Amino acid sequence: MDNLYLALTVIFPLFCMMSLGYFLQRINVLDKPFVKKLNLLCFNAFLPLVIFLNIYNSDFYSLFSPKLVIFGMASVTVAFIALMIIVPKFVEEDINRGVVIQGIFRSNFVLFGVPIAISLYGSENAGTAAILTAFIVPLFNLYSVVALNLFSGTQFSKIELVKKICKNPLIIGAMVAFLFVFTGFRMPSVLESTIADIAAIATPLALITLGGSFQFGDLKKFKELLTISVFGKLVIIPVIFLSIAILLGFRDVELASLMIMLASPTAVASFTMAQSVNANDELAGQIVVMTSLFSIFTIVCWISVLKNFGFM
């Protein structure tokens, strides 16, 4: 019961923020055009700052675990390659293929990673999740750019693909942070605090915006693809890779970081990226909405199960 209560207290604040967004949408404070602009704002400005600060403020050299980072990156890569092979076999239209692929392998690690780690293990131990975020989020974006562009139906060169990857705001935020870490250069405290204040907007605003994008009226339109995406994202991927992680000896904060990475809902930015390449952004948005909704229950279950068995 204690573990269930802990899991609920971790997820409840995130649920409240999403619920607020949905409520604001229902009373017409948030409409579709405004939500779209807020999504772009979060993706291009606030979330890159979150990633930057997570890396910049982490005790990188003492908390960096090669085994954890390699396993995390390998898990994402294997899932991506497997989905690139499997999804085209049952998803007929190219406009949906890249969306389903990124909907299953890509998680909202930026928004859920550090907050849940802090709730579970305290801010002094959240650096492990922050460092893992630094490596995994750019990988999510890299593979999403590849999947969405390969199935976009338009011709593009490898140079254009590289340019799109390099221009991705989340990747830029991570690369700039690594530059600071490896050079040892520190910003003036007044600039650090200013950036921290701006970045603090990201999680609440992104979750409120996510709630404001919830639309339940057209769910039947993509019923099969939604079912596959939600089940694949919240159940299949975590079951496979968390089982392997446990067998390899990951425990406590490292296992918790992997759990959040694997079991979090699909990233909000996937909706924005689908729009940018004329993929099925309606399906992308519904995947984000439904995985976010059901993750409220599945993450509680994952935390409870892993704690009850003594793995976390």
Coordinates of C-alpha atoms in Angstrom, one line a residue:
M1 CA 0.0 0.0 0.0
D2 CA 2.9 2.4 0.8
N3 CA 4.4 1.7 -2.7
L4 CA 1.0 2.4 -4.3
Y5 CA 0.7 5.7 -2.4
L6 CA 4.2 6.7 -3.4
A7 CA 3.5 5.9 -7.0
L8 CA 0.3 8.0 -6.9
T9 CA 2.0 11.0 -5.3
V10 CA 4.6 10.9 -8.1
I11 CA 2.0 10.9 -10.9
F12 CA -0.7 13.0 -9.3
P13 CA 0.9 16.5 -9.9
L14 CA 1.5 15.6 -13.5
F15 CA -2.1 14.5 -13.9
C16 CA -3.4 17.7 -12.3
M17 CA -1.4 19.8 -14.8
M18 CA -2.8 17.9 -17.8
S19 CA -6.3 18.1 -16.3
L20 CA -6.0 21.8 -16.0
G21 CA -5.1 22.1 -19.7
Y22 CA -8.1 20.0 -20.6
F23 CA -10.4 22.1 -18.4
L24 CA -9.1 25.3 -20.0
Q25 CA -9.8 23.8 -23.4
R26 CA -13.3 22.9 -22.4
I27 CA -14.1 26.5 -21.3
N28 CA -12.5 27.9 -24.5
V29 CA -9.5 29.5 -22.9
L30 CA -7.3 27.2 -25.0
D31 CA -8.2 26.6 -28.6
K32 CA -6.4 24.5 -31.3
P33 CA -4.4 27.4 -32.9
F34 CA -3.2 28.6 -29.6
V35 CA -2.3 25.1 -28.4
K36 CA -0.4 24.6 -31.6
K37 CA 1.6 27.8 -31.0
L38 CA 2.3 26.8 -27.4
N39 CA 3.5 23.4 -28.6
L40 CA 5.9 25.1 -30.9
L41 CA 7.1 27.5 -28.1
C42 CA 7.8 24.6 -25.8
F43 CA 9.5 22.6 -28.5
N44 CA 11.7 25.4 -29.8
A45 CA 12.5 27.4 -26.6
F46 CA 11.6 25.9 -23.2
L47 CA 12.3 22.2 -23.6
P48 CA 15.7 22.7 -25.1
L49 CA 16.6 24.8 -22.0
V50 CA 15.4 22.0 -19.7
I51 CA 17.7 19.5 -21.5
F52 CA 20.5 22.0 -21.3
L53 CA 20.1 22.6 -17.6
N54 CA 19.7 18.9 -16.8
I55 CA 23.1 18.2 -18.4
Y56 CA 24.8 21.5 -17.3
N57 CA 23.8 21.1 -13.6
S58 CA 24.5 17.4 -13.3
D59 CA 27.6 16.0 -11.6
F60 CA 28.4 14.4 -14.9
Y61 CA 31.8 12.8 -14.1
S62 CA 30.7 11.2 -10.8
L63 CA 27.2 10.1 -11.9
F64 CA 28.0 9.0 -15.4
S65 CA 27.5 5.2 -15.8
P66 CA 28.7 3.8 -19.1
K67 CA 26.7 0.6 -18.5
L68 CA 23.5 2.5 -17.9
V69 CA 23.9 4.9 -20.9
I70 CA 25.0 2.1 -23.3
F71 CA 22.0 -0.1 -22.3
G72 CA 19.6 2.9 -22.6
M73 CA 20.9 3.8 -26.0
A74 CA 20.9 0.2 -27.1
S75 CA 17.3 -0.4 -26.0
V76 CA 16.1 2.6 -28.0
T77 CA 18.1 1.6 -31.0
V78 CA 16.9 -2.0 -31.0
A79 CA 13.3 -0.9 -30.5
F80 CA 13.6 1.6 -33.4
I81 CA 15.2 -0.9 -35.8
A82 CA 12.6 -3.6 -34.9
L83 CA 9.7 -1.1 -35.4
M84 CA 11.2 0.1 -38.8
I85 CA 11.0 -3.6 -39.9
I86 CA 7.7 -4.6 -38.3
V87 CA 5.4 -1.5 -38.6
P88 CA 5.4 -1.3 -42.4
K89 CA 4.1 -4.9 -42.5
F90 CA 0.8 -4.0 -40.9
V91 CA 0.5 -0.2 -41.4
E92 CA -0.4 0.4 -45.0
E93 CA -0.1 4.1 -45.5
D94 CA 3.3 5.9 -45.4
I95 CA 1.7 8.9 -43.7
N96 CA 0.9 6.7 -40.7
R97 CA 4.0 4.5 -40.6
G98 CA 6.6 7.0 -39.2
V99 CA 4.0 8.3 -36.7
V100 CA 3.3 4.9 -35.3
I101 CA 7.0 4.1 -35.1
Q102 CA 7.9 7.2 -33.1
G103 CA 4.7 6.8 -31.1
I104 CA 5.9 3.5 -29.8
F105 CA 9.7 3.9 -29.3
R106 CA 9.8 7.6 -28.2
S107 CA 8.9 8.6 -24.7
N108 CA 8.3 11.9 -22.9
F109 CA 11.5 11.5 -20.9
V110 CA 12.2 15.2 -20.8
L111 CA 9.0 16.0 -18.9
F112 CA 8.7 12.8 -16.8
G113 CA 12.3 11.8 -16.2
V114 CA 13.8 14.2 -13.6
P115 CA 10.5 15.0 -11.8
I116 CA 9.7 11.4 -11.2
A117 CA 13.3 10.6 -10.2
I118 CA 13.2 13.5 -7.7
S119 CA 9.9 12.2 -6.3
L120 CA 11.3 8.7 -5.9
Y121 CA 14.9 9.3 -4.8
G122 CA 15.3 13.0 -4.0
S123 CA 17.0 15.8 -5.9
E124 CA 20.5 14.6 -4.8
N125 CA 20.0 11.3 -6.8
A126 CA 18.1 12.7 -9.8
G127 CA 21.3 13.5 -11.6
T128 CA 21.4 9.9 -12.9
A129 CA 18.1 10.4 -14.8
A130 CA 19.3 13.8 -16.0
I131 CA 22.5 12.3 -17.5
L132 CA 20.6 9.5 -19.1
T133 CA 18.2 12.1 -20.5
A134 CA 21.2 13.9 -22.1
F135 CA 22.0 10.8 -24.2
I136 CA 18.5 9.4 -24.9
V137 CA 16.6 12.5 -25.9
P138 CA 18.9 13.4 -28.8
L139 CA 18.6 9.8 -29.9
F140 CA 14.8 10.0 -29.7
N141 CA 14.9 13.1 -31.9
L142 CA 17.5 11.6 -34.3
Y143 CA 15.4 8.4 -34.9
S144 CA 12.2 10.3 -35.1
V145 CA 13.6 12.6 -37.8
V146 CA 14.7 9.5 -39.8
A147 CA 11.4 7.6 -39.4
L148 CA 9.2 10.6 -40.3
N149 CA 11.2 11.6 -43.3
L150 CA 11.7 8.1 -44.7
F151 CA 7.9 7.7 -44.8
S152 CA 7.0 11.3 -45.7
G153 CA 6.6 10.5 -49.4
T154 CA 9.0 13.2 -50.4
Q155 CA 12.5 12.8 -51.8
F156 CA 15.3 14.1 -49.6
S157 CA 19.1 13.7 -49.6
K158 CA 21.3 12.5 -46.7
I159 CA 22.6 16.0 -46.4
E160 CA 19.1 17.4 -45.9
L161 CA 18.4 14.7 -43.3
V162 CA 21.6 15.6 -41.4
K163 CA 20.6 19.3 -41.6
K164 CA 17.2 18.5 -40.1
I165 CA 18.8 16.6 -37.3
C166 CA 21.4 19.4 -36.6
K167 CA 18.6 22.0 -36.5
N168 CA 16.5 20.1 -34.0
P169 CA 16.2 22.4 -30.9
L170 CA 16.4 19.6 -28.4
I171 CA 19.6 18.2 -30.0
I172 CA 21.1 21.7 -30.1
G173 CA 20.3 22.2 -26.4
A174 CA 22.0 18.9 -25.5
M175 CA 25.1 19.6 -27.6
V176 CA 25.6 23.1 -26.1
A177 CA 25.3 21.6 -22.6
F178 CA 27.9 19.0 -23.4
L179 CA 30.2 21.7 -24.7
F180 CA 30.0 23.5 -21.3
V181 CA 30.5 20.2 -19.4
F182 CA 33.6 19.1 -21.4
T183 CA 35.2 22.5 -21.4
G184 CA 34.4 23.2 -17.8
F185 CA 33.1 26.7 -18.6
R186 CA 30.5 28.0 -16.2
M187 CA 28.0 30.8 -16.9
P188 CA 27.7 33.9 -14.6
S189 CA 25.3 33.1 -11.8
V190 CA 22.8 35.8 -12.9
L191 CA 22.6 34.1 -16.3
E192 CA 22.2 30.6 -14.8
S193 CA 19.3 31.8 -12.6
T194 CA 17.6 33.5 -15.5
I195 CA 17.8 30.4 -17.7
A196 CA 16.6 28.3 -14.8
D197 CA 13.6 30.5 -14.3
I198 CA 12.7 30.3 -17.9
A199 CA 13.2 26.5 -18.0
A200 CA 11.0 26.1 -15.0
I201 CA 8.1 27.1 -17.3
A202 CA 8.6 24.1 -19.5
T203 CA 7.2 21.2 -17.6
P204 CA 4.0 22.9 -16.3
L205 CA 3.3 24.6 -19.7
A206 CA 4.0 21.5 -21.7
L207 CA 1.7 19.4 -19.6
I208 CA -1.0 22.0 -19.6
T209 CA -0.7 22.3 -23.4
L210 CA -0.8 18.5 -23.6
G211 CA -4.1 18.5 -21.7
G212 CA -5.4 21.3 -23.9
S213 CA -4.8 19.1 -26.9
F214 CA -6.9 16.2 -25.6
Q215 CA -9.7 15.5 -28.2
F216 CA -11.8 12.4 -27.5
G217 CA -14.4 12.7 -30.3
D218 CA -12.4 11.2 -33.2
L219 CA -10.7 8.3 -31.4
K220 CA -12.6 5.7 -33.5
K221 CA -11.0 7.0 -36.6
F222 CA -7.7 5.4 -35.8
K223 CA -8.9 2.8 -33.3
E224 CA -6.6 0.0 -34.4
L225 CA -3.4 2.1 -34.8
L226 CA -4.1 3.8 -31.5
T227 CA -4.5 0.5 -29.7
I228 CA -1.3 -0.9 -31.2
S229 CA 0.6 2.3 -30.3
V230 CA -0.6 2.6 -26.8
F231 CA -0.1 -1.0 -25.9
G232 CA 3.3 -1.1 -27.6
K233 CA 4.5 2.0 -25.9
L234 CA 3.2 1.4 -22.3
V235 CA 3.3 -2.3 -22.0
I236 CA 5.4 -4.2 -24.7
I237 CA 8.5 -2.0 -24.8
P238 CA 8.8 -1.7 -21.0
V239 CA 8.2 -5.4 -20.4
I240 CA 10.9 -6.4 -22.9
F241 CA 13.6 -4.0 -21.9
L242 CA 13.0 -3.7 -18.2
S243 CA 13.1 -7.5 -17.9
I244 CA 16.5 -7.5 -19.6
A245 CA 17.6 -4.6 -17.4
I246 CA 16.7 -6.5 -14.2
L247 CA 18.6 -9.6 -15.5
L248 CA 21.6 -7.4 -16.1
G249 CA 21.6 -6.2 -12.5
F250 CA 20.2 -2.7 -12.8
R251 CA 18.6 -1.6 -9.5
D252 CA 17.2 1.4 -7.6
V253 CA 17.7 4.9 -9.2
E254 CA 19.3 3.4 -12.4
L255 CA 16.4 1.0 -12.9
A256 CA 14.0 3.8 -12.0
S257 CA 15.6 6.0 -14.7
L258 CA 15.2 3.2 -17.3
M259 CA 11.6 2.6 -16.2
I260 CA 10.8 6.2 -16.8
M261 CA 12.6 6.2 -20.1
L262 CA 10.8 3.2 -21.3
A263 CA 7.3 3.5 -19.8
S264 CA 6.6 7.3 -20.1
P265 CA 4.0 8.3 -22.6
T266 CA 4.9 9.4 -26.2
A267 CA 6.7 12.7 -26.3
V268 CA 4.7 15.9 -26.9
A269 CA 7.3 17.0 -29.5
S270 CA 6.3 14.0 -31.7
F271 CA 3.1 15.8 -32.6
T272 CA 5.0 19.0 -33.6
M273 CA 7.6 17.0 -35.6
A274 CA 4.8 15.1 -37.4
Q275 CA 3.3 18.4 -38.5
S276 CA 6.6 19.6 -39.8
V277 CA 6.9 16.8 -42.4
N278 CA 3.2 16.5 -43.3
A279 CA 2.8 13.2 -41.6
N280 CA -0.5 12.2 -39.9
D281 CA -0.3 14.8 -37.1
E282 CA -3.9 14.0 -36.1
L283 CA -2.9 10.4 -35.3
A284 CA 0.4 11.6 -33.7
G285 CA -1.6 13.9 -31.4
Q286 CA -4.0 11.1 -30.4
I287 CA -1.1 8.8 -29.6
V288 CA 0.3 11.5 -27.3
V289 CA -3.1 12.0 -25.7
M290 CA -3.9 8.4 -25.1
T291 CA -0.5 7.2 -24.0
S292 CA -0.4 10.2 -21.6
L293 CA -3.9 9.3 -20.3
F294 CA -3.2 5.6 -19.8
S295 CA 0.3 6.2 -18.5
I296 CA -1.2 7.7 -15.3
F297 CA -2.2 4.1 -14.4
T298 CA 0.6 2.1 -16.0
I299 CA 3.4 4.1 -14.4
V300 CA 1.8 3.7 -11.1
C301 CA 1.7 0.0 -11.8
W302 CA 5.3 -0.2 -12.9
I303 CA 6.5 1.7 -9.8
S304 CA 4.4 -0.4 -7.5
V305 CA 5.5 -3.7 -9.1
L306 CA 9.2 -2.9 -9.1
K307 CA 9.1 -1.7 -5.5
N308 CA 7.1 -4.6 -4.3
F309 CA 9.7 -7.0 -5.8
G310 CA 12.6 -5.0 -4.3
F311 CA 14.1 -3.9 -7.5
M312 CA 13.7 -0.2 -6.8

